[in-house]
Coordinates of C-alpha atoms and ligand atoms in Angstrom, one line a residue:
M246 CA -3.4 -153.7 135.1
T247 CA -5.7 -150.9 133.9
A248 CA -8.4 -151.9 131.5
R249 CA -8.8 -150.3 128.1
I250 CA -11.9 -148.1 128.1
I251 CA -14.2 -148.9 125.2
D252 CA -15.2 -145.6 123.8
G253 CA -18.9 -146.1 123.0
K254 CA -19.3 -142.4 122.0
A255 CA -16.6 -142.7 119.3
I256 CA -17.8 -146.1 118.0
A257 CA -21.4 -144.9 117.8
A258 CA -20.3 -141.7 116.0
E259 CA -18.4 -143.8 113.5
L260 CA -21.4 -146.1 113.0
R261 CA -23.7 -143.1 112.5
T262 CA -21.4 -141.8 109.8
R263 CA -21.4 -145.2 108.0
V264 CA -25.2 -145.3 108.2
A265 CA -25.4 -141.7 106.8
D266 CA -23.1 -142.8 103.9
E267 CA -25.4 -145.8 103.1
V268 CA -28.5 -143.7 103.4
A269 CA -27.0 -141.2 100.9
R270 CA -26.3 -144.1 98.6
V271 CA -29.8 -145.7 98.6
K272 CA -31.3 -142.2 98.1
R273 CA -29.0 -141.6 95.1
D274 CA -29.2 -145.1 93.5
H275 CA -32.7 -146.1 94.4
A276 CA -34.6 -142.9 95.3
L277 CA -35.3 -144.4 98.7
T278 CA -35.4 -142.3 101.9
P279 CA -35.6 -144.6 104.9
G280 CA -38.2 -143.3 107.4
L281 CA -38.6 -143.9 111.1
A282 CA -41.8 -143.3 113.0
V283 CA -41.5 -143.0 116.8
V284 CA -44.6 -143.1 118.9
L285 CA -44.5 -141.5 122.4
V286 CA -47.4 -141.8 124.7
G287 CA -47.6 -139.5 127.7
H288 CA -44.8 -137.3 129.2
D289 CA -42.3 -139.6 130.9
P290 CA -39.2 -137.3 131.1
A291 CA -36.6 -140.0 130.3
S292 CA -38.7 -141.2 127.3
E293 CA -39.0 -137.6 126.1
V294 CA -35.2 -137.2 126.1
Y295 CA -34.8 -140.5 124.2
V296 CA -37.4 -139.6 121.6
R297 CA -35.8 -136.2 121.0
S298 CA -32.4 -137.9 120.6
K299 CA -33.8 -140.4 118.1
H300 CA -35.5 -137.6 116.1
T301 CA -32.3 -135.6 115.9
Q302 CA -30.0 -138.5 115.0
T303 CA -32.5 -139.9 112.4
Q304 CA -32.5 -136.6 110.6
A305 CA -28.8 -136.2 110.9
A306 CA -28.4 -139.5 109.1
G307 CA -30.5 -138.2 106.2
M308 CA -33.5 -140.3 107.0
A309 CA -37.1 -139.1 107.4
S310 CA -38.3 -138.9 111.0
F311 CA -42.0 -138.9 112.0
E312 CA -42.9 -138.2 115.6
H313 CA -46.3 -139.1 117.0
K314 CA -47.0 -137.7 120.5
L315 CA -50.1 -139.1 122.1
P316 CA -51.8 -138.1 125.4
E317 CA -51.3 -140.2 128.4
D318 CA -55.0 -141.3 128.3
V319 CA -55.0 -142.3 124.7
S320 CA -57.2 -145.4 124.2
Q321 CA -55.7 -148.7 123.1
A322 CA -58.0 -148.7 120.0
D323 CA -56.6 -145.2 118.9
L324 CA -53.0 -146.4 119.4
L325 CA -53.7 -149.6 117.5
A326 CA -55.3 -147.5 114.7
L327 CA -52.2 -145.3 114.5
I328 CA -49.9 -148.4 114.3
A329 CA -52.1 -149.8 111.5
R330 CA -51.7 -146.5 109.6
L331 CA -48.0 -146.6 110.0
N332 CA -47.9 -150.2 108.9
R333 CA -49.5 -149.2 105.6
D334 CA -47.5 -145.9 105.2
P335 CA -45.0 -146.4 102.3
L336 CA -42.8 -143.6 103.7
V337 CA -42.4 -145.4 107.0
H338 CA -39.9 -148.3 107.2
G339 CA -39.4 -148.5 110.9
I340 CA -41.9 -148.1 113.8
L341 CA -40.8 -147.7 117.4
V342 CA -43.3 -147.4 120.2
Q343 CA -41.4 -145.9 123.1
L344 CA -41.6 -148.0 126.3
P345 CA -42.7 -148.1 129.0
L346 CA -46.3 -147.4 128.0
P347 CA -48.8 -146.1 130.6
K348 CA -50.4 -149.0 132.6
S349 CA -53.8 -148.5 130.9
L350 CA -52.2 -149.9 127.7
H351 CA -51.4 -153.5 127.0
T352 CA -47.8 -153.5 125.8
E353 CA -47.7 -156.9 124.3
T354 CA -50.8 -156.3 122.2
I355 CA -49.3 -153.0 120.9
I356 CA -45.9 -154.6 120.1
N357 CA -47.6 -157.5 118.3
A358 CA -49.6 -155.0 116.1
I359 CA -46.4 -153.7 114.5
D360 CA -45.6 -155.1 111.1
P361 CA -42.6 -157.4 111.8
A362 CA -40.9 -156.0 108.7
K363 CA -41.0 -152.5 110.3
D364 CA -40.3 -153.6 113.9
V365 CA -36.9 -151.8 114.4
D366 CA -37.0 -152.4 118.1
G367 CA -36.9 -156.2 117.4
L368 CA -39.5 -156.9 120.0
H369 CA -42.2 -158.5 117.9
P370 CA -42.4 -162.3 118.5
N371 CA -41.7 -163.0 114.9
N372 CA -38.4 -161.3 115.1
A373 CA -37.6 -162.7 118.6
G374 CA -38.5 -166.2 117.3
R375 CA -36.5 -165.8 114.1
L376 CA -33.5 -164.6 116.1
A377 CA -33.8 -167.5 118.5
G378 CA -34.0 -169.9 115.4
G379 CA -30.8 -168.5 114.0
L380 CA -32.7 -166.8 111.1
A381 CA -32.3 -163.3 109.7
A382 CA -34.3 -160.9 111.9
L383 CA -34.5 -157.3 113.1
S384 CA -32.7 -157.6 116.5
P385 CA -33.1 -155.3 119.5
C386 CA -30.8 -152.3 119.3
T387 CA -29.0 -152.4 122.7
P388 CA -27.8 -156.1 122.3
L389 CA -26.7 -155.2 118.7
G390 CA -24.7 -152.4 120.2
C391 CA -23.1 -154.7 122.8
I392 CA -21.9 -157.0 120.0
I393 CA -20.4 -154.1 118.0
L394 CA -18.6 -152.9 121.2
T395 CA -17.2 -156.3 121.9
K396 CA -16.0 -156.6 118.3
S397 CA -14.1 -153.4 118.8
V398 CA -11.9 -155.5 121.1
Y399 CA -12.0 -158.9 119.4
A400 CA -12.6 -159.4 115.7
S401 CA -14.0 -162.9 116.4
L402 CA -15.9 -164.1 119.5
E403 CA -15.8 -167.7 118.4
G404 CA -15.2 -170.1 121.3
M405 CA -15.1 -167.4 123.9
N406 CA -16.9 -167.9 127.2
A407 CA -19.5 -165.3 127.7
I408 CA -21.9 -164.6 130.6
V409 CA -25.0 -162.5 130.2
I410 CA -26.5 -161.4 133.5
G411 CA -30.1 -160.6 132.9
R412 CA -32.7 -162.3 130.7
S413 CA -35.1 -159.6 129.7
N414 CA -36.7 -159.6 126.3
L415 CA -35.2 -156.2 125.6
V416 CA -31.6 -157.0 126.4
G417 CA -30.5 -160.3 128.0
R418 CA -32.3 -162.9 125.8
P419 CA -31.6 -161.3 122.4
L420 CA -28.0 -160.7 123.5
V421 CA -27.6 -164.4 124.2
Q422 CA -28.9 -165.3 120.7
L423 CA -26.5 -162.8 119.1
L424 CA -23.6 -164.2 121.0
L425 CA -24.6 -167.7 119.9
N426 CA -24.6 -166.5 116.3
E427 CA -21.0 -165.3 116.9
N428 CA -20.2 -168.9 118.1
A429 CA -19.5 -167.8 121.7
T430 CA -20.3 -170.3 124.5
V431 CA -22.9 -168.5 126.6
T432 CA -24.0 -168.7 130.2
I433 CA -27.3 -167.0 131.0
A434 CA -27.6 -165.7 134.6
H435 CA -30.6 -164.1 136.4
S436 CA -32.0 -163.4 139.8
R437 CA -32.2 -167.1 140.7
S438 CA -28.7 -168.0 139.5
R439 CA -26.4 -169.4 142.2
D440 CA -22.9 -168.1 142.9
L441 CA -22.7 -165.4 140.3
P442 CA -19.0 -164.6 141.2
K443 CA -18.1 -168.1 140.4
L444 CA -19.9 -168.0 137.1
C445 CA -18.4 -164.7 136.1
A446 CA -14.9 -165.9 137.0
Q447 CA -15.0 -168.3 134.0
A448 CA -16.1 -165.6 131.5
D449 CA -13.9 -163.9 128.9
L450 CA -16.9 -161.7 128.1
V451 CA -19.1 -160.3 130.8
Y452 CA -22.4 -158.5 130.0
A453 CA -24.2 -157.0 132.9
A454 CA -27.9 -156.1 132.1
V455 CA -29.5 -156.2 135.6
G456 CA -30.4 -152.7 136.7
R457 CA -28.6 -152.9 140.1
P458 CA -26.0 -150.3 140.7
E459 CA -22.4 -151.7 140.8
M460 CA -23.6 -155.2 141.5
V461 CA -20.7 -156.9 139.6
R462 CA -17.6 -156.5 141.7
G463 CA -14.0 -156.3 140.5
D464 CA -13.1 -159.5 142.2
W465 CA -15.8 -161.5 140.3
L466 CA -13.9 -161.0 137.1
K467 CA -11.4 -163.1 135.3
P468 CA -8.2 -161.1 134.8
G469 CA -8.3 -159.6 131.3
A470 CA -12.0 -160.1 130.7
T471 CA -14.0 -157.7 128.5
V472 CA -16.8 -156.1 130.4
I473 CA -19.9 -154.6 128.7
D474 CA -22.0 -152.7 131.2
V475 CA -25.6 -152.2 130.0
G476 CA -26.9 -150.9 133.3
I477 CA -28.0 -147.3 133.7
N478 CA -28.7 -146.5 137.3
R479 CA -29.4 -143.1 138.7
I480 CA -28.0 -142.9 142.3
A481 CA -28.4 -140.0 144.8
V482 CA -25.3 -138.1 145.8
P483 CA -25.6 -136.4 149.2
G484 CA -25.7 -132.6 148.5
G485 CA -25.1 -133.1 144.8
K486 CA -26.8 -134.0 141.5
P487 CA -27.7 -137.6 141.0
K488 CA -25.0 -139.7 139.3
L489 CA -25.3 -142.4 136.6
V490 CA -23.6 -145.7 137.4
G491 CA -23.7 -149.0 135.6
D492 CA -24.3 -152.5 136.9
V493 CA -20.5 -153.0 137.3
A494 CA -18.3 -151.5 140.0
F495 CA -16.3 -149.6 137.4
Q496 CA -13.3 -148.5 139.5
E497 CA -12.7 -152.0 140.9
A498 CA -13.2 -153.6 137.4
L499 CA -10.7 -151.2 135.9
N500 CA -7.9 -153.0 137.8
V501 CA -8.9 -156.5 136.7
A502 CA -10.6 -156.3 133.3
G503 CA -8.8 -156.1 129.9
A504 CA -11.4 -153.8 128.4
I505 CA -14.6 -152.2 129.8
T506 CA -17.4 -149.8 128.7
P507 CA -18.0 -146.8 130.9
V508 CA -21.4 -145.5 132.1
P509 CA -22.2 -143.1 130.7
G510 CA -20.4 -143.2 127.3
G511 CA -20.6 -146.9 126.6
V512 CA -23.6 -149.0 125.6
G513 CA -26.1 -146.2 125.9
Q514 CA -24.4 -144.4 123.0
M515 CA -24.8 -147.4 120.7
T516 CA -28.6 -148.0 121.1
V517 CA -29.8 -145.1 118.9
A518 CA -27.0 -145.7 116.4
C519 CA -28.2 -149.3 116.1
L520 CA -31.8 -148.1 115.7
L521 CA -30.6 -146.2 112.6
V522 CA -28.9 -149.3 111.3
N523 CA -32.2 -151.3 111.8
T524 CA -34.2 -148.6 110.0
L525 CA -31.9 -148.7 107.1
R526 CA -31.9 -152.5 107.0
A527 CA -35.7 -152.6 107.2
A528 CA -36.0 -150.0 104.4
C529 CA -33.7 -152.0 102.1
A530 CA -35.5 -155.3 102.9
I531 CA -39.0 -153.8 102.3
H532 CA -37.8 -152.5 98.9
G533 CA -36.1 -155.8 98.0
L534 CA -32.6 -154.2 98.0
P535 CA -29.5 -156.0 99.2
A536 CA -28.7 -155.6 102.9
P537 CA -26.7 -152.4 103.4
A538 CA -23.0 -152.5 104.3
V539 CA -23.4 -151.6 108.0
Ligands
NDP115 P1 -35.1 -155.9 133.5 O1 -35.5 -155.3 134.8 O2 -36.2 -156.1 132.5 O3 -34.3 -157.2 133.6 C1 -33.3 -157.3 134.6 C2 -32.8 -158.7 134.6 O4 -31.8 -158.7 135.7 C3 -33.8 -159.8 134.9 O5 -33.6 -160.9 134.0 C4 -33.5 -160.2 136.4 O6 -33.7 -161.6 136.6 C5 -32.0 -159.9 136.5 N1 -31.6 -159.7 137.8 C6 -32.2 -158.9 138.8 N2 -31.6 -158.9 139.9 C7 -30.6 -159.8 139.8 C8 -29.6 -160.3 140.6 N3 -29.5 -159.9 141.9 N4 -28.7 -161.1 140.2 C9 -28.8 -161.5 138.9 N5 -29.7 -161.1 138.0 C10 -30.6 -160.3 138.5 O7 -34.1 -154.8 132.9 P2 -33.6 -154.5 131.4 O8 -33.0 -155.8 130.8 O9 -34.6 -153.8 130.7 O10 -32.4 -153.5 131.7 C11 -31.3 -153.9 132.5 C12 -30.4 -152.6 132.7 O11 -30.0 -152.1 131.5 C13 -31.2 -151.5 133.4 O12 -30.2 -150.8 134.2 C14 -31.6 -150.6 132.2 O13 -31.7 -149.2 132.6 C15 -30.4 -150.8 131.3 N6 -30.7 -150.5 129.9 C16 -29.8 -149.8 129.2 C17 -30.0 -149.6 127.9 C18 -29.0 -148.8 127.1 O14 -29.3 -148.3 126.1 N7 -27.8 -148.7 127.7 C19 -31.2 -150.1 127.2 C20 -32.0 -150.9 128.0 C21 -31.8 -151.1 129.3 P3 -35.1 -162.3 136.6 O15 -35.4 -162.5 135.1 O16 -34.9 -163.6 137.3 O17 -36.1 -161.4 137.3

């Protein structure tokens, strides 16, 4: 058996087109231009790449993009003052503070200062709590992308056995909640879980969000399972350029899984597309408009 490759690049492109169509509609019908503000502190190279990509894709979708680049040694008070300004700014509907922040800043305090209505990263405790309570919420983008990718394979996830390996606030925990909302039966695994291969063997849907290169082996999987690999790991190649691999041993999994996301070209592509979705949703909610059709 060779698994179907879930084409995150194509699915993300299609989602971005749908967002752009909806943005054009709210501009035309309601004179509303959704706006996203991204705050970058310091010069982390990976963060700079992500922020550039967010800026380009936001503008390509017809939204307003506001970039705020702050020096590495910015004070917590100055960063909080910027967030307070963005919270009040009527042109800004989404606020994203690029993580990780320098160690001198207290991440939780910064995230908690963002207006939950503009928290397009879905990390504010109000949104995390609402999601956990089964209420409408802005949800973190990567888990949202995972659900969309899974639904490119199955229209309904109802009653399916899912395992989420990883329980971070950014990926694992919100993904569990989104799967519950889809009526899947969810096992949550983490570094203290016992016998991961046995837990995986029961899962129709396997989500790996661990940060350990190729940890999930092909022989852990139930034949025909759908595998969504969130991991992005840069590994050294002797004499060559570093290579990106996921948390799943892709070549092994290909022979067992029914469908699988590649790394790169899978989940990573969806994260920014879902950020655009969240910004559009936030703009509509703030202006009392019905939720957009994306
Ligand atoms: P974290 O480091 O915050 O969380 C990792 C999780 O994996 C923890 O819950 C940890 O358990 C668990 N874990 C660690 N080791 C093991 C193990 N041996 N067995 C089982 N579970 C284990 O990472 P993130 O959630 O932020 O990210 C996970 C991966 O996803 C990373 O590779 C990251 O780069 C990638 N990522 C990709 C994104 C994308 O857009 N594609 C976006 C965000 C992340 P415990 O809680 O017990 O410590």
